[in-house]
Each structure stands twice: as structure tokens, then as C-alpha cells.
mmCIF file of C-alpha atoms in Angstrom:
data_model
loop_
_atom_site.group_PDB
_atom_site.id
_atom_site.type_symbol
_atom_site.label_atom_id
_atom_site.label_comp_id
_atom_site.label_asym_id
_atom_site.label_seq_id
_atom_site.Cartn_x
_atom_site.Cartn_y
_atom_site.Cartn_z
ATOM 1 C CA MET A 1 140.522 -0.938 -159.430
ATOM 2 C CA GLY A 2 142.678 1.680 -161.034
ATOM 3 C CA VAL A 3 143.355 4.155 -163.833
ATOM 4 C CA ASP A 4 144.421 3.294 -167.402
ATOM 5 C CA VAL A 5 146.202 6.161 -169.244
ATOM 6 C CA ASN A 6 147.699 6.186 -172.766
ATOM 7 C CA ASN A 7 149.367 8.932 -174.832
ATOM 8 C CA LEU A 8 148.773 7.797 -178.403
ATOM 9 C CA THR A 9 150.479 8.974 -181.599
ATOM 10 C CA TRP A 10 148.793 8.597 -184.984
ATOM 11 C CA ASP A 11 149.013 10.159 -188.464
ATOM 12 C CA HIS A 12 147.373 13.399 -187.290
ATOM 13 C CA GLY A 13 149.241 14.072 -184.037
ATOM 14 C CA THR A 14 148.845 12.804 -180.498
ATOM 15 C CA THR A 15 145.860 12.183 -178.279
ATOM 16 C CA TRP A 16 145.279 11.030 -174.693
ATOM 17 C CA ALA A 17 143.009 8.067 -173.964
ATOM 18 C CA TRP A 18 142.177 7.327 -170.333
ATOM 19 C CA GLY A 19 139.520 5.893 -168.070
ATOM 20 C CA PHE A 20 138.847 4.170 -164.771
ATOM 21 C CA GLN A 21 139.477 0.437 -164.727
ATOM 22 C CA GLY A 22 137.940 -2.518 -162.953
ATOM 23 C CA THR A 23 139.294 -6.065 -163.144
ATOM 24 C CA PHE A 24 138.484 -9.591 -162.069
ATOM 25 C CA GLY A 25 140.837 -12.509 -162.499
ATOM 26 C CA LEU A 26 141.539 -16.161 -161.921
ATOM 27 C CA ARG A 27 144.743 -17.919 -160.954
ATOM 28 C CA LEU A 28 145.446 -20.513 -163.643
ATOM 29 C CA VAL A 29 148.534 -22.134 -162.092
ATOM 30 C CA GLU A 30 151.013 -20.935 -159.455
ATOM 31 C CA ASP A 31 151.823 -17.342 -160.490
ATOM 32 C CA LEU A 32 149.962 -17.232 -163.852
ATOM 33 C CA TYR A 33 146.729 -15.189 -163.907
ATOM 34 C CA LEU A 34 143.980 -14.569 -166.475
ATOM 35 C CA THR A 35 142.207 -11.265 -165.888
ATOM 36 C CA ALA A 36 139.128 -9.629 -167.436
ATOM 37 C CA LYS A 37 139.496 -5.837 -167.682
ATOM 38 C CA VAL A 38 136.918 -3.087 -168.216
ATOM 39 C CA THR A 39 137.907 0.575 -168.614
ATOM 40 C CA LEU A 40 135.116 3.172 -168.510
ATOM 41 C CA PRO A 41 134.699 6.896 -168.002
ATOM 42 C CA ILE A 42 132.789 7.986 -164.895
ATOM 43 C CA PRO A 43 129.202 8.684 -166.031
ATOM 44 C CA GLY A 44 126.833 11.284 -164.601
ATOM 45 C CA TYR A 45 125.890 14.850 -165.459
ATOM 46 C CA ILE A 46 129.426 15.079 -166.770
ATOM 47 C CA LEU A 47 131.435 12.280 -168.382
ATOM 48 C CA ILE A 48 135.012 12.102 -167.043
ATOM 49 C CA GLY A 49 137.414 10.062 -169.170
ATOM 50 C CA ASN A 50 137.442 9.299 -172.871
ATOM 51 C CA GLN A 51 137.714 5.575 -173.502
ATOM 52 C CA VAL A 52 135.782 2.336 -173.159
ATOM 53 C CA SER A 53 137.807 -0.861 -173.218
ATOM 54 C CA LEU A 54 136.548 -4.452 -172.810
ATOM 55 C CA GLY A 55 139.125 -7.236 -172.815
ATOM 56 C CA GLY A 56 141.567 -9.221 -170.777
ATOM 57 C CA GLU A 57 145.166 -9.981 -170.034
ATOM 58 C CA LEU A 58 147.445 -12.871 -169.157
ATOM 59 C CA SER A 59 149.988 -12.017 -166.470
ATOM 60 C CA TYR A 60 152.851 -13.843 -164.822
ATOM 61 C CA LEU A 61 154.275 -12.790 -161.448
ATOM 62 C CA PHE A 62 158.038 -13.336 -161.572
ATOM 63 C CA LEU A 63 158.496 -12.195 -157.997
ATOM 64 C CA ASN A 64 155.463 -12.874 -155.806
ATOM 65 C CA PRO A 65 156.243 -12.709 -152.080
ATOM 66 C CA ASP A 66 153.570 -12.436 -149.356
ATOM 67 C CA GLN A 67 155.003 -9.022 -148.405
ATOM 68 C CA GLY A 68 157.322 -6.580 -150.169
ATOM 69 C CA PHE A 69 158.530 -5.900 -153.712
ATOM 70 C CA ALA A 70 156.750 -7.777 -156.562
ATOM 71 C CA VAL A 71 157.416 -7.971 -160.336
ATOM 72 C CA LYS A 72 155.137 -9.123 -163.158
ATOM 73 C CA THR A 73 154.752 -9.066 -166.928
ATOM 74 C CA ALA A 74 151.446 -9.027 -168.801
ATOM 75 C CA PHE A 75 150.044 -9.262 -172.329
ATOM 76 C CA GLY A 76 146.525 -8.147 -173.165
ATOM 77 C CA ALA A 77 143.972 -7.424 -175.872
ATOM 78 C CA SER A 78 140.626 -5.652 -175.938
ATOM 79 C CA TRP A 79 137.962 -3.999 -178.027
ATOM 80 C CA ASN A 80 138.364 -0.277 -177.510
ATOM 81 C CA GLN A 81 136.581 2.969 -178.309
ATOM 82 C CA HIS A 82 137.899 6.439 -177.587
ATOM 83 C CA TRP A 83 137.048 10.008 -178.471
ATOM 84 C CA PRO A 84 138.987 13.295 -178.208
ATOM 85 C CA GLU A 85 137.172 15.023 -175.320
ATOM 86 C CA ASP A 86 138.306 14.246 -171.747
ATOM 87 C CA ILE A 87 135.254 15.744 -170.027
ATOM 88 C CA ILE A 88 131.829 16.009 -171.654
ATOM 89 C CA VAL A 89 128.958 17.941 -170.071
ATOM 90 C CA ILE A 90 125.823 15.839 -170.631
ATOM 91 C CA LEU A 91 123.241 18.369 -169.442
ATOM 92 C CA ALA A 92 124.034 21.904 -170.572
ATOM 93 C CA ASP A 93 121.877 24.975 -170.037
ATOM 94 C CA GLY A 94 121.662 26.690 -173.427
ATOM 95 C CA PRO A 95 124.188 26.982 -176.238
ATOM 96 C CA ALA A 96 127.913 26.975 -175.549
ATOM 97 C CA THR A 97 129.716 30.319 -175.581
ATOM 98 C CA GLY A 98 132.998 30.926 -177.389
ATOM 99 C CA ASP A 99 134.590 29.159 -180.309
ATOM 100 C CA GLU A 100 134.119 25.409 -180.647
ATOM 101 C CA LYS A 101 137.378 23.444 -180.618
ATOM 102 C CA VAL A 102 137.999 21.492 -183.831
ATOM 103 C CA GLU A 103 139.199 17.954 -183.112
ATOM 104 C CA ASP A 104 141.263 15.666 -185.382
ATOM 105 C CA PHE A 105 138.625 12.936 -185.133
ATOM 106 C CA ASP A 106 135.117 12.335 -183.824
ATOM 107 C CA LYS A 107 135.535 8.770 -182.538
ATOM 108 C CA ALA A 108 137.725 5.711 -183.020
ATOM 109 C CA ASN A 109 137.034 2.042 -182.267
ATOM 110 C CA GLY A 110 138.838 -1.215 -182.880
ATOM 111 C CA LEU A 111 141.326 -3.660 -181.386
ATOM 112 C CA ARG A 112 143.926 -2.761 -178.817
ATOM 113 C CA TYR A 113 147.012 -4.754 -177.763
ATOM 114 C CA TRP A 114 149.482 -4.093 -174.953
ATOM 115 C CA ALA A 115 152.424 -5.614 -173.148
ATOM 116 C CA THR A 116 153.504 -4.328 -169.752
ATOM 117 C CA ALA A 117 156.071 -4.794 -167.045
ATOM 118 C CA GLY A 118 154.731 -4.171 -163.571
ATOM 119 C CA LEU A 119 156.416 -3.148 -160.344
ATOM 120 C CA GLY A 120 154.433 -3.595 -157.173
ATOM 121 C CA ILE A 121 154.451 -3.331 -153.423
ATOM 122 C CA LYS A 122 152.621 -6.226 -151.805
ATOM 123 C CA PHE A 123 150.851 -6.103 -148.457
ATOM 124 C CA SER A 124 149.236 -9.537 -148.333
ATOM 125 C CA PRO A 125 146.630 -9.904 -149.877
ATOM 126 C CA VAL A 126 146.683 -6.364 -151.449
ATOM 127 C CA THR A 127 149.242 -5.240 -154.059
ATOM 128 C CA LEU A 128 149.706 -1.720 -155.461
ATOM 129 C CA TRP A 129 150.949 -1.957 -159.086
ATOM 130 C CA LEU A 130 152.491 0.438 -161.603
ATOM 131 C CA ASP A 131 152.403 -1.126 -165.100
ATOM 132 C CA ILE A 132 154.302 0.438 -168.008
ATOM 133 C CA GLY A 133 154.647 -0.729 -171.614
ATOM 134 C CA PRO A 134 153.656 -0.160 -175.255
ATOM 135 C CA ASP A 135 150.039 0.207 -176.414
ATOM 136 C CA PHE A 136 149.092 -0.529 -180.044
ATOM 137 C CA ARG A 137 145.640 0.079 -181.549
ATOM 138 C CA ARG A 138 144.253 -0.620 -185.024
ATOM 139 C CA MET A 139 141.200 1.656 -185.106
ATOM 140 C CA ASP A 140 138.366 2.622 -187.452
ATOM 141 C CA VAL A 141 138.385 6.419 -187.189
ATOM 142 C CA ARG A 142 135.482 8.696 -188.026
ATOM 143 C CA ARG A 143 136.679 12.163 -189.040
ATOM 144 C CA PHE A 144 135.236 15.296 -190.548
ATOM 145 C CA LEU A 145 137.326 16.718 -193.393
ATOM 146 C CA ASP A 146 135.938 19.801 -195.189
ATOM 147 C CA ASN A 147 132.490 19.107 -193.645
ATOM 148 C CA GLU A 148 132.513 15.597 -195.104
ATOM 149 C CA ILE A 149 132.509 12.429 -192.993
ATOM 150 C CA GLN A 150 135.453 10.079 -193.619
ATOM 151 C CA THR A 151 135.993 6.657 -192.078
ATOM 152 C CA ASP A 152 139.477 5.164 -192.362
ATOM 153 C CA ASN A 153 141.697 2.687 -190.526
ATOM 154 C CA PHE A 154 144.573 4.194 -188.550
ATOM 155 C CA ASP A 155 147.199 2.826 -186.184
ATOM 156 C CA PHE A 156 147.637 4.448 -182.776
ATOM 157 C CA ILE A 157 150.765 3.641 -180.772
ATOM 158 C CA GLY A 158 152.150 4.978 -177.525
ATOM 159 C CA PRO A 159 153.059 4.310 -173.913
ATOM 160 C CA HIS A 160 150.615 2.487 -171.635
ATOM 161 C CA PHE A 161 150.481 3.504 -167.948
ATOM 162 C CA GLU A 162 148.366 1.744 -165.388
ATOM 163 C CA LEU A 163 148.147 2.390 -161.660
ATOM 164 C CA HIS A 164 145.970 -0.158 -159.906
ATOM 165 C CA THR A 165 145.374 -2.220 -156.792
ATOM 166 C CA ASP A 166 144.920 -5.995 -156.870
ATOM 167 C CA ILE A 167 143.618 -8.260 -154.118
ATOM 168 C CA TYR A 168 144.867 -11.854 -154.253
ATOM 169 C CA PHE A 169 142.921 -14.618 -152.495
#
């Protein structure tokens, strides 16, 4: 369980994509792991977060003691969708007041790739990880330009930050 945060740059500026992550993985051999990852916003009367990501990653633990400092590297891919709003109120009472913020895009979806280096503190069997690396996305973006819908492919690139806890059995 953890949080997946990305600051992405594209042709029209920068945007944040983030959500809450759950994972489940298998040990393939020794210190090589294959992990399924799902990143979602928290649903309810308000939606907190702005990305959905379904995919997986292959990670290798270079330093994997029972206790203490741990190091890993990981490569992953996923199908991803994100939108510009961080918090969306699902049930609103009446029309919104004030000016409506104009966003650069309505939604974006496509493939996402990342590579990370992770530093961790291990308390057998639990490890607290901080993963940092590049995030690359090739996305189909839906935008409104002069009140006309446009759909184009754009590349998003930026740093990938993950803070999560793993339990190894």
C-alpha cells in the first residue's frame, strides 16, 4: 500500500498525477519479484486523486537483508488514465459559484512506463520504500480548443515518486 505521485511535463505545461496504490507480487527467484500494481483515487462523495493505473513491475533487490537498509531497482508498465482535477465533488448542492477554472485538457489515457531506484528500511517482513525515477507516458488527450473537442497523442514525462510499504513472506 502506498501513494504514487508524478509531476508531468507536456506540450501545454505541467500537471500532477497521483493516486493511492495497492500491490500484490510473487517472488520469481531469489531477489527478483513480479508485482501487479493498481493506482486509484479514493472514491466517495468526493474523489481524491486524479489517476487510475493498472499494470505491473519487475523489481530486483540488490541489497535484501532481514533487517536494515535495502536497495532495489524496478521497471514497470501500465495502462493509465488521468485528468486535471485533484479533488472532484461528486454530489454538489446547486450550481458552483465563482469562475470555472479552464484546464489544459479534459482527460488523457494510454501507456505508461517507469524505471525506479528504491531505498528502503526493512523490519522483517515489512519494508518501507521510497522509489524515485523517470515516468514516461504516451497518452491520447481529449482537449477543448475554441469550444471544439480535439483528440491528439501527446507525450508526458516527469519524475516518479512512490512511498509504499511491502510485506515479504
